Amino acid sequence: EPAEPVPRFRGDAAHPVNHGALCARGAAATFEVSSRERLLTPLRRAPGQREWTTIAWDEALDIVSRGLLDARARTFDAARAAATGIGFFGGATAMNEEVWLFVRLARMLGVLDLDHQGRSCHAATTAALGATLGITGATHDWASLLDARSIVIIGANPADAHPIAARYLHGARARGARVTVIDPRASRTAQGADLHLSLRPGTDLMLLCGLINQLLARQREDTAWLEQRSDAGFLIDAAAELNAENGRFGGWDTSRRGYDTRVWSYRGQGHLTDASSVLSALRRHFARYTEAMVCAVTGLNPDDVRALADRVCDTGPTAVIFSMGVTQQLSGVATVRAAAILQALLGNLERAGGGLYPMKGHANIQGATDLGGLYHHLPGAIPAPTVDEPDLEAYAARYGEAPARHLRRLLRVWAADRAEAAYTRLPKRRDGDHHSLHAALARGDLEVVMLLGQNPVHGSGNPRAVEQALGRLRLLVSIDPFINETARFWERVPGCATEVLALPSAMFAEKPGSRTNACRRVQWQNSCLAPRGDSRPDGVMLRDIWTRIAVGLQMGRDEGAASVGAPDDAESTDTLYRRLHREITA
């Protein structure tokens, strides 16, 4: 039963996305806000103790800041400006402004082990679309689906998992669009489709490669778009050419089972028909995916494969929707990349009714990704520096002038000194190192972990291993509206000496801020309720922690002090979030 009258949340009929509708999660939020299980005051579990004790906010924040500073001092690698003993695991339900402050605090402390739950659901999307298109999310708004003539849904079930988006599918079908579902399961979405291809699990990549081959064989590629908007006419250097016998491009390193991409370069710009052009290389590479091979691997019959090719090649703008049925496969990156190549060849990446739509399940997975919540990206989806780029000049030489200009602007907002000096204080990872939270816990070298709306014990495939790893920490900080399984892990680990702090976070209706939906629409909301009990908005907590850390670094004359400007701790919650929003948009 609720502790107080339940607020009533309704959809906004004037909203351009949901038009007044609510999904099941939005409806359930009504009861979460007023739940009796809400954490309403800071709690501390002292090392070795078997119960929680209530503490004041000032004491709790002092413990957090002191724990972070001590761990940084003990584990700081000056050569890489990296605090190897600290891990930050952010949330995709947090507001953009909170993620921005969380990432900024982590980077300025030297944290490399920084991640959010997008790692386990859409990391393949980030890797594939970032490399192919330069963006890590959808190319179109949901409303563009209404202009599609064909919609291909692969590894997704919008009818159950994304009901608001499914409303646009219904609208597109009413306008004559033909819907194809590629899924081994007879999901609710598949049951309402015009064509359901129940292929063998894990063979989506083969089907897409065969579809690209059909497209090229029929010469349905949009040559005008490819010439003007892509690298399809560029001439590939001989060292990067495809080996037709083994299907690998130049630069393959057998010892590390990866490519040395430094040999991948262009000799100049030519024509689409040149033998060494990118488009010609695509033809040679995908020619092997014949209809017979596709049918043998996927288990589909030739008529269905041809029917799909007819729809994609001949009916007009095609939209491709995908989700975790694709991204959580071993070949997830390659499958998403194949979908992007398909849409590029068709010229559908900028056409109304075309595009790529990665379905994301949490309110702000896209925003958390855009703002650098994954260890290998900084805000704006630019690469995080490695030890091979000791200064901005080396960074620009490797990644290009555009990312370097963006990084300079970012550092001018983040740091109190020059961008060049601030760059030296950014933590530098090693190429090939994995800095996801689970990888860091498995290594056993973390001392302090801060969680922002995260519950890795519950979300892990091996919760007992996560609990044992958490038992080796000095300090665990859980910022959450509830006491979740991770905050209570010590109850199941005998002799655990980890100090645990559970800090009560205000819920979405109790704070302002913005989110970025799956189609990259940034949406601002105002608070409509006061925080319950003694809970505080995440951004306020992070600001107060940062203020204490900045003071601690400056008193200790730490070399990173100049890069950590203390925010104004006197500003109101609304002023704080609006200021952070202006920083993001700058």
XYZ file of C-alpha atoms in Angstrom:
586
model
C 0.000 0.000 0.000
C 1.225 3.533 -0.670
C 2.492 5.640 2.183
C 0.510 8.674 1.028
C -2.030 9.627 -1.671
C -0.876 8.299 -5.055
C -0.148 11.028 -7.618
C -1.818 10.500 -10.964
C 0.406 10.644 -14.026
C -1.127 10.968 -17.451
C 0.236 11.233 -20.964
C 0.325 14.639 -22.640
C -2.075 14.675 -25.576
C -0.024 17.447 -27.194
C 3.258 15.541 -26.960
C 4.732 14.893 -30.424
C 5.845 11.330 -29.580
C 3.255 9.611 -27.375
C 0.195 11.788 -28.156
C -1.150 11.182 -24.661
C -0.472 7.438 -24.416
C 1.534 5.742 -21.647
C 3.440 2.476 -21.798
C 3.292 -0.011 -18.913
C 6.457 1.426 -17.373
C 5.066 4.953 -17.440
C 1.854 3.796 -15.784
C 3.757 1.854 -13.090
C 5.830 4.930 -12.238
C 2.771 6.291 -10.463
C 3.136 3.638 -7.759
C 6.946 3.727 -7.619
C 6.973 7.387 -6.601
C 4.732 6.762 -3.575
C 6.008 3.274 -2.701
C 6.482 2.350 0.956
C 9.818 0.781 -0.025
C 11.393 4.115 -0.982
C 14.698 4.904 0.721
C 14.104 8.232 2.456
C 17.278 8.859 4.488
C 21.010 8.112 3.969
C 22.113 4.766 5.402
C 25.552 3.408 6.223
C 26.715 -0.139 6.677
C 30.027 0.072 8.529
C 32.744 -2.503 7.707
C 31.927 -5.852 9.302
C 28.588 -4.727 10.728
C 25.361 -6.675 10.115
C 22.894 -3.784 10.075
C 22.277 -0.332 8.597
C 22.640 2.870 10.601
C 21.111 6.234 9.734
C 23.572 9.053 9.098
C 23.343 12.734 8.187
C 23.879 13.924 4.624
C 27.035 15.880 5.452
C 28.598 12.824 7.067
C 27.625 10.601 4.134
C 29.012 12.986 1.517
C 32.217 13.438 3.536
C 32.707 9.651 3.555
C 32.151 9.458 -0.209
C 34.524 12.290 -1.098
C 37.192 11.089 1.336
C 36.919 7.533 -0.016
C 37.297 8.738 -3.622
C 40.273 10.966 -2.780
C 42.029 8.240 -0.778
C 41.506 5.634 -3.516
C 42.777 8.104 -6.105
C 45.901 8.833 -4.074
C 46.654 5.118 -3.581
C 46.020 3.973 -7.151
C 46.857 7.003 -9.308
C 48.952 6.175 -12.374
C 50.609 9.487 -13.220
C 51.820 8.262 -16.625
C 48.219 7.754 -17.725
C 46.540 10.269 -15.369
C 44.359 7.333 -14.350
C 42.867 6.444 -10.980
C 42.806 2.687 -11.501
C 41.154 1.895 -8.173
C 37.855 3.729 -8.794
C 34.862 2.550 -10.820
C 31.773 4.559 -11.803
C 28.647 2.749 -13.088
C 26.052 5.245 -14.303
C 22.391 4.916 -15.042
C 20.319 5.218 -18.185
C 17.317 6.369 -16.158
C 19.190 9.416 -14.853
C 18.624 12.811 -16.452
C 21.080 14.098 -19.060
C 22.306 16.739 -16.632
C 23.034 14.095 -13.986
C 24.900 11.885 -16.455
C 26.890 14.918 -17.613
C 27.961 15.741 -14.046
C 28.642 12.062 -13.256
C 30.876 11.631 -16.325
C 32.623 14.940 -15.745
C 33.413 14.032 -12.145
C 34.681 10.603 -13.187
C 36.943 11.899 -15.956
C 38.373 14.730 -13.883
C 39.181 12.231 -11.105
C 40.962 10.022 -13.622
C 38.391 7.205 -13.701
C 38.767 4.789 -16.611
C 36.303 2.152 -15.393
C 33.197 4.105 -16.378
C 30.074 2.495 -17.824
C 26.285 2.278 -17.854
C 23.755 -0.416 -18.731
C 23.950 0.426 -22.422
C 27.029 -1.806 -22.334
C 24.836 -4.865 -21.895
C 22.046 -3.945 -24.310
C 23.174 -1.612 -27.118
C 26.981 -1.535 -27.087
C 26.881 -3.175 -30.524
C 24.773 -0.274 -31.808
C 27.266 2.271 -30.499
C 30.239 0.466 -32.041
C 28.630 -0.270 -35.413
C 26.797 2.980 -36.092
C 29.610 5.081 -34.670
C 32.100 3.508 -37.078
C 29.733 3.536 -40.058
C 27.800 6.789 -39.714
C 29.563 8.778 -37.010
C 26.451 8.779 -34.792
C 25.478 6.201 -32.177
C 21.698 6.312 -32.388
C 18.673 6.458 -34.640
C 18.884 8.387 -37.900
C 15.181 9.402 -38.000
C 12.293 10.338 -35.733
C 9.484 7.862 -35.134
C 7.127 10.010 -37.204
C 9.201 9.242 -40.297
C 7.922 5.655 -40.170
C 4.599 6.960 -41.461
C 6.302 7.688 -44.813
C 7.840 4.213 -45.149
C 6.651 1.851 -47.854
C 8.443 -1.125 -46.307
C 9.460 -1.724 -42.686
C 11.906 -4.474 -41.700
C 11.940 -5.416 -37.995
C 14.849 -7.619 -36.995
C 15.401 -8.965 -33.473
C 12.765 -6.672 -31.945
C 9.220 -6.964 -30.634
C 7.774 -3.424 -30.432
C 4.224 -4.635 -29.758
C 5.297 -5.880 -26.303
C 8.535 -4.041 -25.528
C 7.990 -0.629 -27.184
C 4.238 -0.059 -27.419
C 4.468 3.697 -28.083
C 6.705 3.058 -31.096
C 4.347 0.285 -32.194
C 1.617 2.879 -32.629
C 3.652 4.334 -35.496
C 3.878 0.879 -37.061
C 0.101 0.667 -37.017
C -0.085 4.094 -38.630
C 2.429 3.115 -41.310
C 0.480 -0.050 -42.138
C -2.716 1.962 -42.408
C -0.927 4.061 -45.040
C 0.045 0.994 -47.011
C 3.484 0.086 -45.621
C 4.378 -3.610 -45.672
C 5.904 -4.941 -42.462
C 8.434 -7.786 -42.403
C 9.523 -9.345 -39.103
C 12.768 -11.333 -38.987
C 12.635 -13.303 -35.745
C 12.788 -17.004 -34.796
C 9.883 -16.378 -32.403
C 6.249 -15.875 -33.322
C 6.088 -12.672 -31.261
C 3.053 -10.430 -31.106
C 4.744 -8.130 -33.612
C 5.396 -11.090 -35.932
C 1.785 -12.229 -35.671
C 0.620 -8.881 -37.054
C 3.234 -8.624 -39.810
C 2.687 -9.056 -43.550
C 5.675 -11.402 -43.710
C 7.315 -13.316 -40.858
C 10.708 -14.898 -41.562
C 11.353 -17.420 -38.798
C 15.042 -17.994 -39.420
C 17.461 -20.062 -37.331
C 18.629 -18.203 -34.200
C 21.862 -16.284 -34.752
C 21.716 -16.207 -38.559
C 20.461 -12.631 -38.985
C 23.846 -11.507 -40.311
C 23.781 -14.093 -43.094
C 20.332 -12.927 -44.199
C 21.371 -9.270 -44.301
C 24.532 -10.108 -46.247
C 22.437 -12.052 -48.752
C 20.063 -9.102 -49.006
C 22.972 -6.753 -49.781
C 24.144 -9.183 -52.480
C 20.659 -9.234 -54.038
C 20.517 -5.442 -53.982
C 23.875 -5.086 -55.722
C 23.112 -7.844 -58.230
C 19.873 -6.074 -59.193
C 21.748 -2.743 -59.378
C 19.255 -1.046 -57.061
C 21.873 1.041 -55.257
C 21.273 4.796 -55.177
C 24.319 5.905 -57.161
C 23.556 9.630 -56.886
C 23.407 9.484 -53.083
C 26.495 7.260 -52.859
C 28.545 9.651 -54.991
C 27.534 12.756 -53.065
C 27.184 11.518 -49.497
C 29.462 8.497 -48.980
C 32.946 7.141 -49.586
C 31.678 4.516 -52.072
C 33.666 6.097 -54.914
C 36.935 6.417 -52.989
C 39.834 4.235 -54.142
C 41.125 1.746 -51.577
C 44.842 1.479 -50.994
C 46.269 -1.845 -52.137
C 47.388 -2.731 -48.586
C 43.752 -2.698 -47.438
C 42.303 -4.726 -50.328
C 40.035 -7.695 -49.696
C 41.535 -11.176 -49.929
C 38.885 -13.083 -51.865
C 40.147 -16.464 -50.611
C 39.803 -15.904 -46.863
C 37.352 -12.991 -46.871
C 39.668 -10.719 -44.872
C 40.873 -7.256 -45.648
C 44.472 -6.122 -45.466
C 46.038 -5.529 -42.069
C 44.739 -8.699 -40.400
C 46.807 -9.627 -37.336
C 46.408 -13.346 -36.592
C 48.101 -13.138 -33.193
C 45.533 -10.739 -31.716
C 42.704 -11.706 -34.067
C 42.058 -8.158 -35.177
C 42.926 -5.600 -37.837
C 45.677 -3.035 -37.833
C 43.494 -0.252 -39.205
C 46.469 2.043 -39.765
C 46.940 0.424 -43.183
C 43.360 1.234 -44.147
C 43.573 4.342 -46.295
C 42.410 5.796 -49.593
C 44.501 6.575 -52.661
C 42.115 9.323 -53.616
C 38.635 9.878 -54.955
C 37.589 8.008 -58.060
C 34.314 6.705 -59.487
C 31.836 4.100 -58.308
C 32.720 1.850 -61.239
C 36.482 1.826 -60.610
C 37.813 -1.648 -59.828
C 39.431 -0.487 -56.570
C 36.536 1.679 -55.365
C 34.776 0.962 -52.090
C 31.594 0.002 -53.946
C 33.478 -2.487 -56.142
C 35.067 -3.992 -53.032
C 31.585 -4.359 -51.540
C 30.399 -6.186 -54.656
C 33.293 -8.623 -54.471
C 32.887 -9.203 -50.754
C 29.125 -9.790 -50.703
C 29.001 -11.826 -53.922
C 29.708 -14.958 -51.890
C 26.376 -14.672 -50.028
C 24.304 -16.386 -52.661
C 20.656 -17.272 -52.290
C 21.572 -20.939 -51.870
C 24.041 -20.153 -49.079
C 21.577 -17.869 -47.291
C 18.825 -20.499 -47.392
C 21.159 -23.265 -46.228
C 22.353 -21.267 -43.212
C 19.137 -19.505 -42.173
C 16.712 -22.342 -42.929
C 14.456 -20.026 -44.955
C 13.025 -21.029 -48.294
C 14.112 -19.209 -51.492
C 10.678 -17.693 -52.092
C 10.737 -15.880 -48.737
C 14.275 -14.596 -49.301
C 13.294 -13.258 -52.732
C 10.099 -11.745 -51.321
C 12.146 -9.820 -48.765
C 14.549 -8.619 -51.466
C 11.612 -7.484 -53.615
C 10.172 -5.448 -50.766
C 13.452 -3.800 -49.829
C 14.640 -3.106 -53.369
C 11.467 -2.235 -55.235
C 8.715 -0.854 -52.976
C 10.173 2.534 -51.986
C 11.670 3.898 -48.740
C 12.502 1.107 -46.290
C 12.935 1.558 -42.529
C 14.967 -0.944 -40.481
C 14.107 -1.447 -36.804
C 16.271 -3.604 -34.539
C 16.843 -4.250 -30.872
C 18.513 -6.647 -28.449
C 17.634 -9.735 -30.474
C 20.425 -8.465 -32.725
C 22.711 -6.456 -30.458
C 23.219 -9.184 -27.864
C 24.426 -11.730 -30.368
C 28.108 -12.545 -30.727
C 27.918 -11.022 -34.222
C 25.857 -8.038 -33.059
C 28.286 -5.337 -34.248
C 28.610 -6.906 -37.696
C 24.838 -7.344 -37.998
C 24.082 -3.712 -37.138
C 26.840 -2.608 -39.503
C 25.335 -4.740 -42.291
C 21.965 -3.049 -41.710
C 23.661 0.355 -41.965
C 25.441 -0.656 -45.197
C 22.138 -1.852 -46.632
C 20.435 1.448 -45.862
C 23.384 3.450 -47.203
C 23.337 1.556 -50.510
C 19.615 2.228 -50.852
C 20.055 5.915 -50.023
C 17.661 5.483 -47.101
C 19.771 7.184 -44.441
C 18.442 10.673 -45.250
C 15.156 9.832 -46.939
C 11.766 10.261 -45.277
C 10.435 6.791 -44.541
C 13.935 5.289 -44.429
C 16.485 5.174 -41.642
C 17.730 2.966 -38.838
C 15.834 2.674 -35.560
C 17.609 0.971 -32.631
C 14.930 0.233 -30.019
C 16.171 1.146 -26.537
C 14.324 0.121 -23.417
C 15.247 2.723 -20.778
C 14.241 6.356 -20.685
C 17.717 7.773 -21.303
C 20.026 5.108 -22.716
C 20.581 7.314 -25.750
C 21.342 10.368 -23.636
C 23.722 8.488 -21.340
C 25.569 7.185 -24.400
C 25.701 10.565 -26.144
C 27.121 12.171 -23.000
C 30.048 9.771 -22.593
C 28.660 7.217 -20.158
C 30.697 4.419 -21.805
C 34.413 4.159 -21.039
C 35.656 4.437 -24.626
C 33.640 7.558 -25.546
C 33.599 11.146 -24.377
C 30.470 13.331 -24.688
C 29.550 13.727 -28.340
C 30.585 10.145 -29.190
C 34.208 11.113 -29.780
C 36.884 8.566 -28.803
C 38.371 8.723 -25.325
C 42.138 9.290 -25.547
C 44.605 6.440 -25.234
C 48.245 6.337 -24.187
C 49.151 6.646 -27.874
C 47.779 10.241 -27.945
C 49.741 12.139 -25.275
C 48.541 15.573 -26.491
C 45.833 17.162 -28.580
C 48.015 17.233 -31.670
C 48.476 13.461 -31.539
C 44.745 13.052 -30.872
C 43.909 15.109 -33.981
C 46.403 13.138 -36.060
C 44.726 9.847 -35.156
C 41.031 10.748 -35.085
C 40.843 13.864 -37.265
C 40.448 17.580 -36.758
C 36.672 17.512 -36.199
C 36.823 15.285 -33.058
C 39.810 17.299 -31.812
C 37.895 20.584 -32.160
C 34.956 19.060 -30.315
C 37.283 17.862 -27.538
C 38.805 21.336 -27.164
C 35.323 22.831 -26.742
C 34.449 20.124 -24.223
C 37.553 20.769 -22.130
C 36.922 24.523 -22.141
C 33.540 23.813 -20.523
C 34.854 21.153 -18.147
C 38.148 22.620 -17.004
C 39.247 25.772 -15.275
C 42.471 26.057 -17.301
C 43.535 25.760 -20.966
C 42.302 22.841 -23.066
C 45.865 21.649 -23.719
C 46.635 21.471 -20.001
C 43.290 19.867 -19.203
C 43.884 17.205 -21.865
C 46.978 15.950 -20.052
C 44.776 15.310 -16.990
C 42.233 13.200 -18.871
C 42.741 9.489 -18.061
C 44.361 7.561 -20.923
C 43.293 3.991 -21.604
C 45.304 1.374 -23.446
C 43.959 0.152 -26.776
C 42.233 -3.176 -26.283
C 41.666 -2.776 -22.532
C 38.097 -3.342 -21.340
C 36.851 -0.930 -18.706
C 33.277 -2.065 -18.201
C 32.306 -2.462 -14.546
C 32.055 -6.241 -14.716
C 35.497 -6.506 -16.318
C 36.945 -4.200 -13.666
C 35.347 -6.175 -10.835
C 36.616 -9.420 -12.331
C 40.170 -8.036 -12.314
C 39.816 -7.287 -8.602
C 41.740 -4.009 -8.667
C 38.925 -1.623 -7.691
C 38.757 -0.087 -4.218
C 35.764 2.259 -4.553
C 32.692 1.859 -6.775
C 29.979 4.483 -7.217
C 26.621 3.375 -8.652
C 24.115 5.862 -10.074
C 20.758 4.123 -10.370
C 22.420 0.771 -11.012
C 21.912 -2.731 -9.638
C 24.681 -4.942 -11.111
C 24.004 -7.878 -8.784
C 20.463 -8.177 -10.106
C 21.433 -7.409 -13.710
C 24.443 -9.692 -13.975
C 24.473 -13.144 -15.468
C 26.639 -14.282 -12.545
C 25.418 -12.431 -9.430
C 27.448 -14.542 -6.976
C 30.689 -13.580 -8.722
C 29.698 -9.890 -8.614
C 28.932 -10.153 -4.892
C 32.299 -11.752 -4.168
C 34.046 -8.978 -6.148
C 32.098 -6.268 -4.305
C 33.209 -7.892 -1.048
C 36.813 -6.926 -1.889
C 36.028 -3.194 -2.113
C 36.796 -0.619 0.531
C 33.685 1.433 -0.267
C 30.503 0.952 -2.299
C 28.207 3.937 -2.887
C 24.682 3.249 -4.170
C 22.663 6.276 -5.315
C 19.128 4.982 -5.803
C 15.523 5.609 -4.682
C 15.466 2.076 -3.224
C 17.775 -0.266 -1.325
C 18.449 -2.713 -4.133
C 20.153 -6.125 -4.186
C 23.577 -4.600 -4.818
C 23.380 -2.263 -1.817
C 22.485 -5.291 0.333
C 25.041 -7.699 -1.149
C 26.987 -7.835 2.144
C 24.121 -9.778 3.738
C 25.095 -12.726 1.506
C 28.909 -12.431 1.799
C 30.209 -13.729 5.165
C 32.949 -11.620 6.726
C 32.483 -8.779 4.241
C 34.534 -5.708 5.213
C 33.175 -3.365 2.538
C 31.727 -0.087 3.749
C 28.390 0.569 2.004
C 26.473 3.830 1.671
C 22.888 3.923 0.381
C 22.014 7.475 -0.649
C 18.314 8.176 -1.340
C 17.726 9.653 -4.764
C 14.715 11.742 -5.743
C 12.589 10.170 -8.473
C 11.840 11.573 -11.926
C 8.752 13.588 -10.880
C 10.670 15.227 -8.022
C 13.370 16.956 -10.077
C 13.783 18.869 -13.344
C 15.971 17.814 -16.247
C 16.051 16.420 -19.764
C 16.170 13.007 -21.399
C 17.021 11.859 -24.915
C 14.648 9.254 -26.290
C 15.514 6.394 -28.662
C 15.128 8.721 -31.661
C 17.463 11.321 -30.116
C 14.699 13.778 -29.258
C 15.814 15.830 -26.229
C 12.863 16.459 -23.901
C 12.857 18.753 -20.874
C 10.614 18.246 -17.850
C 9.921 20.345 -14.777
C 9.552 18.882 -11.300
C 5.974 18.469 -10.122
C 6.488 16.998 -6.619
C 8.774 17.766 -3.710
C 11.369 15.042 -2.956
C 9.981 12.591 -0.411
C 11.575 12.348 2.994
C 15.235 13.356 2.995
C 15.921 12.196 -0.563
C 17.848 14.487 -2.913
C 18.148 14.802 -6.704
C 21.178 12.983 -8.103
C 22.616 16.191 -9.537
C 22.567 17.894 -6.149
C 24.392 14.947 -4.549
C 27.024 14.876 -7.295
C 27.550 18.635 -7.082
C 28.097 18.437 -3.314
C 30.519 15.518 -3.683
C 32.386 17.395 -6.390
C 32.642 20.515 -4.211
C 34.263 18.490 -1.444
C 36.631 16.711 -3.849
C 37.719 19.978 -5.459
C 38.542 21.411 -2.048
C 40.419 18.224 -1.104
C 42.488 18.264 -4.287
C 43.375 21.938 -3.926
C 44.329 21.580 -0.243
C 46.563 18.687 -1.172
C 47.993 20.656 -4.101
C 47.140 17.771 -6.376
C 48.253 18.146 -9.992
C 44.645 17.682 -11.107
C 43.280 20.498 -8.955
C 43.373 23.130 -11.694
C 41.137 20.964 -13.818
C 38.434 20.477 -11.212
C 36.480 23.673 -10.725
C 34.127 23.530 -7.755
C 30.489 24.262 -8.672
C 28.383 26.748 -6.736
C 26.785 24.802 -3.897
C 24.361 27.630 -3.105
C 22.316 27.457 -6.321
C 18.819 25.960 -6.280
C 18.016 22.592 -7.823
C 16.252 24.162 -10.804
C 19.110 26.631 -11.376
C 21.667 23.816 -11.143
C 19.933 21.603 -13.705
C 19.348 24.478 -16.126
C 22.992 25.539 -15.849
C 24.130 21.975 -16.558
C 21.758 21.845 -19.540
C 23.329 25.020 -20.942
C 26.780 23.469 -20.516
C 25.689 20.413 -22.491
C 24.225 22.422 -25.338
C 27.322 24.631 -25.457
